[in-house]
């Protein structure tokens, strides 16, 4: 979310539009996190999105409707397990990011409870375990049912799996009320996570991104035997339904949990006052790298349960507790080198090569440096000791250099003004932070990147021409440009002799190439890898000009700044001046003209097929969600558009049809809510072939 306009300054219409976009994104990320165990962005980025949503609602209260994610606590349960209703909802917590936020939390509570300055307010500070919350129901002291949080109101019954966890007692070891629900966090120790991934890798199975995902994957097994083989643990910290009160304060409650036979976190402690709370936060932050489990903050809870009852809840979180989040995990290491990578369009991207270091259980040896301004701003130099950070699954970053450790002979890093691969001049556009190699097709790095793009899935989709083969064939001068791909059959004999190839793999490759000699114009234009010309723009061009000859003729004519051809190009909705400049520059470059001529000779480039207006999908708005199995998303999209449908990324009341693949969640749910027809992939295939 880049819009930083203060929410109060947004018009009602803009606020509503932004709110809808955020809500949709948050729902999607909730589903990715809670149902697919595959977060798509860091916690910090998610929190930022959520804060923006809340800020917009604060300024435009009418937007805080029941369907807003601000009113929910997660995502609904995944399919396949029996549903369990939580009689007492499993809520989430509000967040604090700074001591000021914590101070505000304490002040708010004091004001709410009408406490005087001298009145004590004990707070229990507990590490916030980054695992999966579960609720365990005990009746007459026996464990009868365990469930995931799900959407907070309804979770999944995973009793059999939870029974395999040693930290979960079958029988409570101390007297207990008739009904007690104990809540806590199931996690996989970091050490177990590392060995599990090693085993998974050796077995060619899926490797987990982090311990939390591994724990989630292990808990959602339909075979409890698999769960039993994963050394899951649990810390208990809260309760749900209880037939009688079990304690008067949180500290006592934690002691009771111990007595019943649960594990409680040994770093939990009572604090009074802001200084003690922040001191504890600092101490635990320092211990964080040594812990054998991930924590992502500290939870502060008002100790007295009578106070908790008075404070109650605000929509999705208790007023009596807050999570003080940690910033991204950091470590220091040596910046060994700054390497420059050259991209398809010649962009020079600096990458930090680091002395390998473990950050949050993951070994890091590379980090992004973004661009030359970033290096200059941080004055990063080779040999520097640098602080790096990693938040969630995002690419590690270099935060800053430690000047006190800087070697005496170190020199300011000078960003190259020539391409490190072809030595052509590398220039910077006034408006861009990026420096680009001007070598074009004489730059081997650009040629290889362009070839990789040309054969990629959404372009020519040639199997068997992965990065390794493209690089090797380019180095041996069998591939100097895209046209050479379609001349490879002339080198059959020398291909077969290549180490590790052999007759069969060469046959397969040549067959895959042959299959794609016929190509629709829009795919062809996209495959060229012209700067700023992605799939959508390529399609617009194909739709406007119809066939290769007419497109090329129009581009040639558009070179004249006063031509009708240029006006027509700029009139295409979706093509602005900057795209037009890149397009014309490409088409007028000599090498590229030659390549286009060659490809025109070698290929059968099919004219654009105007969408059938008589199909029953014509004019309809279709949304694809979830994973399709029989075709790629781009293929499905192309088919829908060929039938005259408009493909949209989000579900609204303008949507006519939702095609839900595997794991489709938020969007499919929204479609149901709005009464929009939802079909699966098989029905979709019938619809388009019928
Ligand atoms: S108390 C009503 N204590 O954090 C309050 N939660 O963001 C219930 N969590 O859903 C939560 N450690 O999964 C509490 N010591 C702790 C926790 C903790 C981790 C998780 C829990 C909760 C989430 C809220």
XYZ file of C-alpha atoms and ligand atoms in Angstrom:
714
model
C 0.000 0.000 0.000
C 1.791 3.104 -1.162
C -0.941 5.665 -0.721
C -0.021 7.665 2.333
C -2.694 10.338 2.007
C -3.991 10.910 5.532
C -7.308 9.010 5.630
C -9.198 12.151 6.693
C -8.149 13.860 3.474
C -9.483 11.089 1.280
C -12.834 11.752 -0.371
C -15.583 9.350 0.680
C -15.314 7.701 -2.721
C -11.522 7.285 -2.627
C -11.673 6.028 0.945
C -14.265 3.434 -0.020
C -12.250 2.321 -3.038
C -9.031 2.050 -1.058
C -10.819 0.292 1.774
C -12.301 -2.260 -0.619
C -8.885 -2.944 -2.154
C -7.239 -3.344 1.234
C -10.031 -5.542 2.538
C -9.759 -7.818 -0.468
C -5.976 -8.073 -0.107
C -6.177 -8.722 3.612
C -8.747 -11.478 3.094
C -6.501 -13.048 0.493
C -3.492 -12.878 2.834
C -5.567 -14.242 5.713
C -6.431 -17.228 3.590
C -2.824 -17.698 2.476
C -1.658 -17.558 6.072
C -4.358 -19.499 7.870
C -5.548 -21.975 5.269
C -2.676 -22.581 2.907
C 0.124 -22.136 5.477
C 1.894 -20.083 2.848
C 2.155 -16.410 3.808
C 2.773 -14.221 0.803
C 4.184 -11.265 2.663
C 5.989 -10.421 5.864
C 4.126 -9.869 9.123
C 5.337 -6.273 9.101
C 3.858 -5.656 5.650
C 0.597 -7.328 6.667
C 0.440 -5.246 9.836
C 1.036 -2.094 7.809
C -1.879 -2.979 5.531
C -4.110 -3.692 8.482
C -3.171 -0.432 10.203
C -4.005 1.491 7.052
C -7.387 -0.262 6.898
C -8.093 0.627 10.537
C -6.971 4.219 9.996
C -9.339 4.566 7.040
C -12.173 3.133 9.137
C -11.381 5.521 11.961
C -11.726 8.475 9.581
C -14.681 6.976 7.658
C -16.579 4.919 10.255
C -19.302 3.855 7.821
C -16.727 1.572 6.179
C -16.335 -0.586 9.307
C -19.108 -2.959 8.242
C -19.484 -6.529 9.421
C -17.745 -7.862 6.309
C -14.603 -5.771 6.892
C -11.561 -7.824 7.969
C -11.343 -5.503 10.983
C -14.370 -7.329 12.351
C -13.003 -10.823 11.790
C -10.031 -12.574 13.314
C -8.700 -14.865 10.632
C -9.893 -17.057 7.838
C -12.466 -19.854 7.834
C -11.291 -23.443 8.326
C -9.779 -25.490 5.509
C -11.840 -28.338 4.071
C -11.502 -31.897 5.259
C -11.720 -31.769 9.065
C -14.882 -31.709 11.138
C -15.818 -28.197 12.181
C -15.821 -27.183 15.824
C -17.705 -24.185 17.169
C -15.741 -22.254 19.796
C -18.255 -21.377 22.485
C -15.857 -18.660 23.579
C -14.331 -17.142 20.429
C -10.568 -17.376 19.913
C -9.623 -13.769 19.429
C -6.556 -12.020 18.223
C -4.579 -9.170 19.726
C -4.031 -5.541 18.904
C -0.440 -4.578 18.142
C 2.036 -2.140 19.656
C 5.190 -1.260 17.723
C 6.923 1.177 20.078
C 7.218 2.061 23.759
C 4.841 4.951 23.031
C 2.201 2.510 21.828
C 2.664 0.491 25.028
C 2.445 3.645 27.129
C -0.821 4.510 25.413
C -2.127 1.003 26.104
C -1.382 1.402 29.828
C -2.886 4.880 29.962
C -6.018 3.711 28.186
C -6.474 0.913 30.708
C -5.885 3.171 33.704
C -8.400 5.634 32.375
C -10.944 2.907 31.624
C -10.603 1.417 35.122
C -10.431 4.857 36.682
C -7.179 4.013 38.503
C -5.352 6.765 40.385
C -1.639 7.461 39.891
C -0.520 5.414 42.880
C -2.826 2.439 42.188
C -0.899 -0.655 41.086
C -1.543 -2.200 37.685
C 0.273 -5.502 37.325
C 0.964 -6.681 33.783
C 2.060 -10.180 32.831
C 4.502 -10.155 29.927
C 4.662 -13.414 27.945
C 6.696 -14.168 24.832
C 4.430 -14.236 21.800
C 5.046 -17.660 20.316
C 4.948 -17.759 16.525
C 3.080 -20.995 16.079
C -0.530 -22.090 15.740
C -3.137 -21.448 18.372
C -5.224 -24.383 19.488
C -8.018 -24.916 21.965
C -8.055 -28.110 24.085
C -11.256 -29.185 25.775
C -11.074 -31.209 28.988
C -14.187 -32.745 30.536
C -13.876 -34.220 34.010
C -10.107 -33.919 33.640
C -9.875 -35.873 30.336
C -8.839 -34.447 27.004
C -11.913 -34.807 24.789
C -11.359 -32.508 21.842
C -8.786 -30.201 20.326
C -9.345 -27.644 17.609
C -7.533 -25.040 15.549
C -8.496 -21.397 15.741
C -9.966 -21.241 12.219
C -11.815 -17.974 11.875
C -11.993 -17.526 15.634
C -15.563 -18.784 15.874
C -15.240 -22.049 14.037
C -12.103 -24.190 13.844
C -11.179 -27.709 12.797
C -11.235 -30.810 14.943
C -7.619 -32.045 15.051
C -7.941 -34.081 18.275
C -6.134 -37.171 16.944
C -3.155 -35.084 15.861
C -2.990 -33.135 19.118
C -3.024 -36.384 21.108
C 0.400 -37.179 19.642
C 1.976 -34.075 21.235
C 3.841 -34.847 24.456
C 3.150 -31.413 25.983
C -0.611 -32.043 25.837
C -1.684 -34.222 28.804
C -4.415 -36.839 28.263
C -5.554 -36.280 31.841
C -5.165 -33.114 33.897
C -2.785 -33.829 36.753
C -4.483 -31.613 39.322
C -8.093 -31.000 40.373
C -10.025 -29.129 37.690
C -13.541 -27.874 36.990
C -15.853 -30.200 35.040
C -15.198 -28.285 31.832
C -11.958 -26.465 31.028
C -10.699 -25.325 27.663
C -6.968 -24.648 27.656
C -5.542 -22.538 24.863
C -1.999 -22.200 23.699
C 0.410 -22.272 20.844
C 1.690 -25.387 19.081
C 5.136 -24.887 17.561
C 7.973 -26.815 15.997
C 11.354 -26.157 17.647
C 13.838 -24.507 15.301
C 16.265 -27.437 15.618
C 13.505 -29.892 14.651
C 12.519 -27.619 11.765
C 16.059 -27.768 10.376
C 16.256 -31.562 10.563
C 12.766 -31.924 9.124
C 13.718 -29.802 6.114
C 16.891 -31.810 5.604
C 14.830 -34.994 5.573
C 12.225 -33.484 3.289
C 14.907 -32.348 0.891
C 16.615 -35.742 0.865
C 13.256 -37.348 0.117
C 12.554 -34.823 -2.647
C 9.523 -33.599 -0.674
C 8.354 -30.047 -0.060
C 10.652 -27.896 2.072
C 8.917 -25.596 4.584
C 9.586 -21.859 4.533
C 9.720 -21.477 8.320
C 8.954 -23.368 11.533
C 5.435 -21.964 11.706
C 4.488 -23.340 8.300
C 6.095 -26.650 9.163
C 4.052 -26.809 12.372
C 0.870 -25.956 10.497
C 1.573 -28.568 7.843
C 2.273 -31.137 10.536
C -0.927 -30.387 12.463
C -3.208 -30.564 9.452
C -2.224 -34.128 8.574
C -5.061 -36.535 7.966
C -2.741 -39.287 9.183
C -1.915 -38.703 12.853
C 1.108 -40.976 12.391
C 2.779 -38.224 10.375
C 2.043 -35.654 13.093
C 3.483 -38.048 15.673
C 6.744 -38.210 13.708
C 7.182 -34.418 14.007
C 8.379 -33.312 17.450
C 5.734 -30.624 17.981
C 5.569 -28.803 21.316
C 3.071 -26.521 22.984
C 3.037 -23.579 25.388
C -0.277 -22.998 27.178
C -1.305 -19.425 28.042
C -5.085 -18.862 28.014
C -8.466 -20.447 28.527
C -11.781 -20.674 26.718
C -14.946 -22.143 28.220
C -14.645 -23.000 31.938
C -17.472 -24.294 34.123
C -15.928 -22.536 37.147
C -13.319 -19.822 37.622
C -9.856 -21.298 37.917
C -7.793 -18.334 39.133
C -7.933 -14.721 40.231
C -5.121 -13.501 38.072
C -3.038 -14.538 35.062
C -0.004 -15.463 37.180
C -2.047 -17.858 39.243
C -3.610 -19.216 36.088
C -0.158 -19.960 34.602
C 0.740 -21.804 37.816
C -2.455 -23.823 37.524
C -1.549 -24.736 33.932
C 1.815 -26.012 35.205
C 0.101 -28.045 37.891
C -2.234 -29.610 35.314
C 0.810 -30.772 33.368
C 1.156 -28.151 30.624
C 4.282 -26.271 29.610
C 4.173 -22.553 30.262
C 6.809 -20.249 28.877
C 9.724 -19.845 31.331
C 10.338 -16.254 30.207
C 6.904 -15.000 31.312
C 7.033 -12.485 34.122
C 4.994 -9.886 35.942
C 5.903 -6.233 35.417
C 4.544 -3.021 36.822
C 5.035 0.207 34.944
C 6.356 1.099 31.547
C 10.076 1.018 32.415
C 9.954 -2.519 33.689
C 7.900 -3.616 30.694
C 10.326 -2.091 28.189
C 13.343 -3.424 30.129
C 11.875 -6.906 29.880
C 11.191 -6.421 26.165
C 14.858 -5.499 25.624
C 16.106 -8.477 27.639
C 13.953 -10.940 25.730
C 14.861 -9.373 22.356
C 18.501 -10.061 23.172
C 17.729 -13.685 24.041
C 15.657 -14.213 20.926
C 18.416 -15.596 18.652
C 19.295 -18.289 21.224
C 15.764 -19.564 21.751
C 14.832 -22.837 20.107
C 11.468 -21.434 18.997
C 10.324 -18.398 17.047
C 8.759 -15.517 18.917
C 7.480 -12.420 17.186
C 6.809 -10.143 20.117
C 5.769 -9.946 23.753
C 2.136 -10.160 24.855
C 1.145 -7.882 27.747
C -1.891 -8.947 29.745
C -3.570 -7.208 32.641
C -2.909 -9.605 35.515
C -6.138 -9.241 37.505
C -8.993 -11.205 35.957
C -11.621 -8.936 37.526
C -9.965 -6.049 35.677
C -9.944 -8.138 32.477
C -13.679 -8.750 32.821
C -14.361 -5.039 33.253
C -12.165 -4.103 30.321
C -13.790 -6.598 27.954
C -13.286 -6.619 24.195
C -13.311 -4.329 21.222
C -14.455 -6.129 18.077
C -11.594 -8.530 17.389
C -9.300 -8.165 20.395
C -9.365 -7.882 24.169
C -8.904 -4.400 25.612
C -6.844 -5.964 28.403
C -4.019 -7.334 26.255
C -1.736 -6.198 23.465
C 1.111 -7.704 21.421
C 4.322 -5.656 21.405
C 5.867 -6.762 18.125
C 9.570 -7.208 17.483
C 11.149 -5.503 14.525
C 12.597 -7.731 11.819
C 15.338 -10.113 13.017
C 18.817 -8.735 12.555
C 22.377 -10.047 12.554
C 25.779 -8.650 11.729
C 28.141 -10.087 9.164
C 30.818 -9.064 6.674
C 29.933 -7.592 3.309
C 32.383 -9.599 1.192
C 31.534 -8.131 -2.148
C 29.021 -6.126 -4.103
C 28.138 -7.890 -7.326
C 26.187 -6.452 -10.199
C 23.568 -8.527 -11.945
C 22.426 -7.532 -15.415
C 18.762 -8.046 -16.175
C 16.884 -8.637 -19.416
C 16.425 -4.949 -20.098
C 19.989 -4.151 -19.073
C 19.235 -2.962 -15.540
C 22.234 -3.254 -13.225
C 21.139 -4.591 -9.833
C 23.626 -4.678 -6.969
C 23.617 -7.772 -4.761
C 25.465 -8.104 -1.453
C 27.575 -11.233 -1.087
C 27.803 -11.868 2.624
C 29.786 -14.032 4.963
C 27.060 -16.633 5.670
C 25.205 -15.926 8.892
C 22.137 -17.405 10.574
C 19.198 -15.035 11.005
C 16.141 -16.441 12.691
C 17.171 -20.015 11.937
C 17.905 -19.430 8.241
C 21.397 -19.121 6.716
C 21.764 -15.920 4.712
C 24.615 -15.333 2.245
C 23.077 -12.841 -0.191
C 20.994 -9.745 0.305
C 19.466 -7.177 -1.981
C 20.982 -3.707 -2.242
C 18.251 -2.336 -4.548
C 20.170 0.270 -6.570
C 23.122 2.621 -6.591
C 21.426 5.407 -4.612
C 20.709 2.986 -1.818
C 24.385 1.974 -1.587
C 25.457 5.618 -1.639
C 22.884 6.648 0.961
C 24.047 3.922 3.326
C 27.693 4.376 2.272
C 28.163 0.622 2.104
C 31.684 -0.546 1.289
C 33.338 -3.858 0.568
C 34.749 -5.303 3.791
C 32.232 -3.475 5.995
C 30.627 -5.185 8.934
C 26.945 -4.759 8.175
C 23.644 -5.243 9.948
C 21.280 -7.356 7.893
C 17.662 -8.086 8.558
C 15.053 -10.540 7.553
C 11.344 -10.101 8.174
C 9.206 -13.172 7.628
C 9.862 -14.646 4.237
C 10.983 -11.476 2.518
C 14.385 -11.117 0.828
C 17.045 -10.129 3.376
C 18.186 -6.526 3.377
C 21.328 -4.696 4.392
C 20.321 -2.116 6.993
C 23.557 -0.246 7.651
C 27.307 -0.521 8.045
C 28.952 -0.441 11.483
C 31.361 2.469 11.051
C 33.402 1.569 14.128
C 34.340 -1.709 12.478
C 35.168 -0.247 9.091
C 38.641 -1.286 7.819
C 40.995 1.722 7.682
C 41.836 1.284 4.026
C 38.219 0.958 2.904
C 37.110 2.946 -0.120
C 33.766 4.415 -1.055
C 31.993 2.030 -3.384
C 31.848 3.368 -6.905
C 28.935 2.074 -8.871
C 30.138 0.923 -12.307
C 29.353 3.147 -15.259
C 30.034 0.336 -17.667
C 28.314 -3.022 -17.856
C 30.337 -5.625 -15.932
C 29.455 -8.229 -18.555
C 29.906 -6.521 -21.949
C 31.698 -3.312 -20.917
C 29.206 -1.146 -22.813
C 28.368 2.158 -21.239
C 25.732 1.932 -18.500
C 23.574 5.049 -18.276
C 20.961 6.412 -15.955
C 17.709 7.952 -16.948
C 17.070 11.216 -15.090
C 13.888 9.928 -13.522
C 15.055 6.442 -12.690
C 17.239 5.098 -9.914
C 18.287 2.292 -12.234
C 21.416 2.303 -14.369
C 21.174 0.312 -17.572
C 23.664 -1.306 -19.899
C 23.363 0.131 -23.411
C 24.863 -2.980 -25.006
C 21.486 -4.400 -26.004
C 21.955 -7.589 -27.925
C 25.744 -7.460 -27.856
C 25.554 -7.852 -24.069
C 25.695 -11.598 -23.298
C 23.918 -11.075 -19.969
C 21.002 -9.331 -21.632
C 20.895 -11.878 -24.412
C 20.729 -14.762 -21.951
C 18.054 -13.021 -19.883
C 16.079 -12.238 -23.012
C 16.359 -15.818 -24.195
C 15.188 -17.029 -20.802
C 12.199 -14.732 -21.037
C 11.506 -15.787 -24.632
C 11.170 -19.469 -23.711
C 9.409 -18.869 -20.372
C 5.990 -20.212 -19.512
C 3.852 -17.256 -20.553
C 5.900 -16.640 -23.682
C 6.952 -19.555 -25.935
C 6.738 -22.042 -23.090
C 9.521 -24.310 -24.349
C 10.211 -27.113 -21.931
C 13.799 -28.324 -21.720
C 15.292 -24.874 -22.228
C 15.880 -23.874 -18.637
C 18.431 -21.374 -17.388
C 21.296 -23.881 -17.435
C 20.784 -24.971 -21.022
C 20.178 -21.474 -22.324
C 23.393 -20.250 -20.683
C 25.435 -23.197 -21.958
C 24.066 -23.061 -25.523
C 24.663 -19.323 -25.591
C 28.245 -19.746 -24.386
C 28.852 -22.291 -27.174
C 27.365 -19.869 -29.698
C 24.526 -22.189 -30.653
C 22.057 -19.579 -29.371
C 22.896 -15.962 -30.050
C 19.322 -14.770 -30.213
C 15.739 -16.045 -30.193
C 15.736 -16.984 -33.875
C 18.521 -19.487 -33.240
C 16.128 -21.530 -31.106
C 14.248 -22.412 -34.254
C 17.470 -23.320 -36.055
C 18.650 -25.736 -33.384
C 17.430 -28.700 -35.424
C 20.342 -27.979 -37.778
C 22.711 -28.824 -34.938
C 21.170 -32.126 -33.938
C 24.440 -34.070 -34.170
C 26.500 -31.692 -32.077
C 23.689 -31.400 -29.542
C 23.584 -35.166 -29.082
C 27.317 -35.186 -28.372
C 27.022 -32.645 -25.579
C 27.853 -33.977 -22.173
C 24.794 -35.206 -20.323
C 22.442 -34.802 -23.295
C 22.045 -37.856 -25.547
C 19.594 -38.637 -28.288
C 16.388 -38.789 -26.311
C 16.716 -35.456 -24.563
C 17.663 -33.738 -27.823
C 14.608 -35.295 -29.514
C 12.413 -34.077 -26.679
C 13.810 -30.586 -26.871
C 13.468 -30.328 -30.646
C 9.936 -31.631 -30.416
C 9.048 -29.049 -27.766
C 10.464 -26.332 -30.027
C 8.609 -27.638 -33.060
C 5.342 -27.610 -31.159
C 5.669 -23.882 -30.558
C 6.569 -22.776 -34.031
C 2.969 -21.677 -34.378
C 2.269 -18.871 -31.958
C -0.468 -16.296 -31.410
C 0.620 -12.719 -32.078
C 0.066 -11.541 -28.488
C 2.338 -14.241 -27.075
C 4.927 -13.431 -29.706
C 4.985 -9.723 -28.824
C 5.191 -10.522 -25.119
C 8.053 -12.973 -25.737
C 10.174 -10.245 -27.320
C 10.793 -8.904 -23.827
C 10.358 -5.238 -24.720
C 10.694 -2.992 -21.683
C 7.301 -2.223 -20.104
C 5.501 -4.547 -22.519
C 3.996 -7.238 -20.332
C 1.208 -9.643 -21.241
C -1.543 -7.050 -21.034
C 0.202 -4.506 -23.251
C 1.206 -7.201 -25.734
C -2.424 -8.176 -25.963
C -3.567 -4.615 -26.490
C -1.108 -4.290 -29.351
C -2.178 -7.578 -30.919
C -5.816 -6.652 -30.594
C -5.258 -3.229 -32.146
C -3.041 -4.210 -35.060
C -4.247 -7.734 -35.731
C -1.197 -9.292 -37.401
C 2.576 -9.032 -37.374
C 2.949 -7.218 -40.696
C 0.418 -4.527 -39.786
C 1.898 -4.093 -36.334
C 5.407 -3.664 -37.712
C 4.230 -1.281 -40.434
C 2.427 0.827 -37.837
C 5.467 0.910 -35.558
C 7.662 1.993 -38.440
C 5.254 4.747 -39.381
C 4.913 5.857 -35.743
C 8.557 6.799 -35.763
C 7.446 10.055 -37.336
C 6.314 12.151 -34.395
C 3.600 13.830 -36.469
C 2.163 10.641 -37.883
C -1.342 9.310 -37.468
C 0.298 6.034 -36.580
C 1.834 7.524 -33.447
C -1.460 9.122 -32.535
C -3.208 5.796 -32.945
C -0.622 4.105 -30.748
C -0.979 6.689 -27.991
C -4.747 6.456 -28.233
C -4.743 2.852 -27.114
C -6.184 2.824 -23.641
C -3.347 1.486 -21.481
C -0.420 2.714 -23.591
C 1.216 5.937 -22.527
C 4.131 7.908 -23.843
C 6.758 6.045 -21.878
C 5.596 2.621 -23.079
C 5.379 3.956 -26.635
C 8.979 5.220 -26.411
C 10.300 1.847 -25.290
C 8.291 0.101 -27.952
C 9.498 2.318 -30.784
C 13.096 2.216 -29.570
C 12.941 -1.564 -29.666
C 11.400 -1.861 -33.087
C 13.869 0.602 -34.609
C 17.000 -0.987 -33.301
C 18.863 -2.759 -36.144
C 19.476 -6.030 -34.319
C 15.850 -6.215 -33.335
C 14.630 -5.547 -36.887
C 16.796 -8.414 -38.053
C 15.459 -10.658 -35.285
C 11.870 -9.819 -36.200
C 12.562 -10.578 -39.878
C 14.177 -13.887 -38.979
C 11.405 -14.911 -36.631
C 8.803 -13.987 -39.204
C 10.504 -16.395 -41.624
C 10.927 -19.199 -39.116
C 7.575 -19.074 -37.337
C 3.908 -19.163 -38.056
C 2.688 -16.098 -36.166
C -1.073 -16.278 -35.953
C -3.174 -13.145 -36.333
C -5.102 -12.025 -33.279
C -8.422 -13.806 -32.891
C -11.102 -11.264 -32.165
C -13.248 -12.433 -29.249
C -16.350 -14.324 -30.328
C -19.173 -11.978 -29.566
C -21.794 -14.710 -29.852
C -20.309 -16.818 -27.037
C -22.269 -16.827 -23.832
C -19.237 -15.391 -22.060
C -19.079 -12.308 -24.262
C -19.164 -9.163 -22.181
C -19.141 -11.119 -18.910
C -16.674 -10.394 -16.107
C -14.844 -13.494 -14.913
C -12.565 -13.886 -11.869
C -10.110 -16.772 -11.492
C -9.047 -17.754 -8.000
C -7.097 -20.624 -6.471
C -4.766 -22.985 -8.297
C -5.873 -24.366 -11.652
C -4.584 -27.841 -12.418
C -5.219 -28.383 -16.085
C -3.997 -25.075 -17.430
C -2.037 -22.068 -16.290
C -3.810 -18.994 -15.048
C -2.578 -17.067 -18.092
C -3.954 -19.716 -20.440
C -7.342 -19.661 -18.758
C -7.339 -15.889 -18.901
C -6.484 -15.889 -22.588
C -9.308 -18.337 -23.351
C -11.809 -16.273 -21.413
C -10.756 -13.145 -23.245
C -10.870 -14.942 -26.590
C -14.525 -15.639 -25.854
C -15.124 -11.985 -25.225
C -15.058 -12.050 -21.432
C -13.312 -9.499 -19.268
C -11.008 -10.990 -16.648
C -10.800 -9.206 -13.345
C -8.630 -9.786 -10.296
C -11.216 -9.137 -7.618
C -14.771 -10.153 -6.906
C -17.374 -7.403 -6.768
C -21.024 -7.091 -7.642
C -19.898 -6.493 -11.228
C -18.543 -10.059 -11.388
C -20.603 -12.570 -13.377
C -18.656 -15.761 -12.816
C -15.959 -17.015 -10.454
C -13.786 -19.963 -11.472
C -12.471 -21.468 -8.251
C -9.420 -23.715 -8.440
C -7.737 -25.557 -5.584
C -7.449 -23.708 -2.303
C -9.685 -20.879 -3.477
C -10.955 -19.210 -0.350
C -11.593 -15.549 0.221
C -12.756 -14.733 -3.289
C -14.898 -17.857 -3.566
C -16.470 -17.002 -0.221
C -17.162 -13.467 -1.295
C -18.742 -14.765 -4.518
C -21.071 -16.969 -2.477
C -21.952 -14.042 -0.251
C -22.778 -11.926 -3.279
C -24.709 -14.770 -4.899
C -22.334 -14.925 -7.881
C -22.138 -18.162 -9.827
C -18.995 -20.123 -8.897
C -17.748 -23.072 -10.930
C -14.760 -25.397 -10.645
C -12.128 -25.954 -13.277
C -13.848 -28.913 -14.939
C -17.085 -27.032 -15.420
C -15.119 -24.083 -16.720
C -13.456 -26.302 -19.331
C -16.889 -27.569 -20.399
C -18.139 -24.001 -20.633
C -15.358 -22.880 -22.917
C -15.383 -25.927 -25.129
C -19.141 -25.948 -25.519
S -3.248 -14.460 24.379
C -7.632 -13.168 23.995
N -0.736 -15.136 24.719
O -0.979 -14.512 19.208
C -6.152 -13.215 23.838
N -1.620 -15.180 22.519
O -2.078 -12.204 17.713
C -5.685 -14.505 23.333
N -0.032 -15.957 20.842
O -4.132 -15.819 18.461
C -4.271 -14.542 22.970
N 1.653 -16.318 22.199
O -2.107 -17.391 18.496
C -1.744 -14.957 23.845
N 1.451 -15.773 25.189
C 0.455 -15.589 24.312
C 0.620 -15.845 22.931
C -0.440 -15.614 22.073
C 1.239 -16.372 20.947
C -0.764 -15.849 19.566
C -2.126 -16.489 19.573
C -3.080 -15.381 19.247
C -2.194 -14.426 18.532
C -2.721 -13.024 18.598
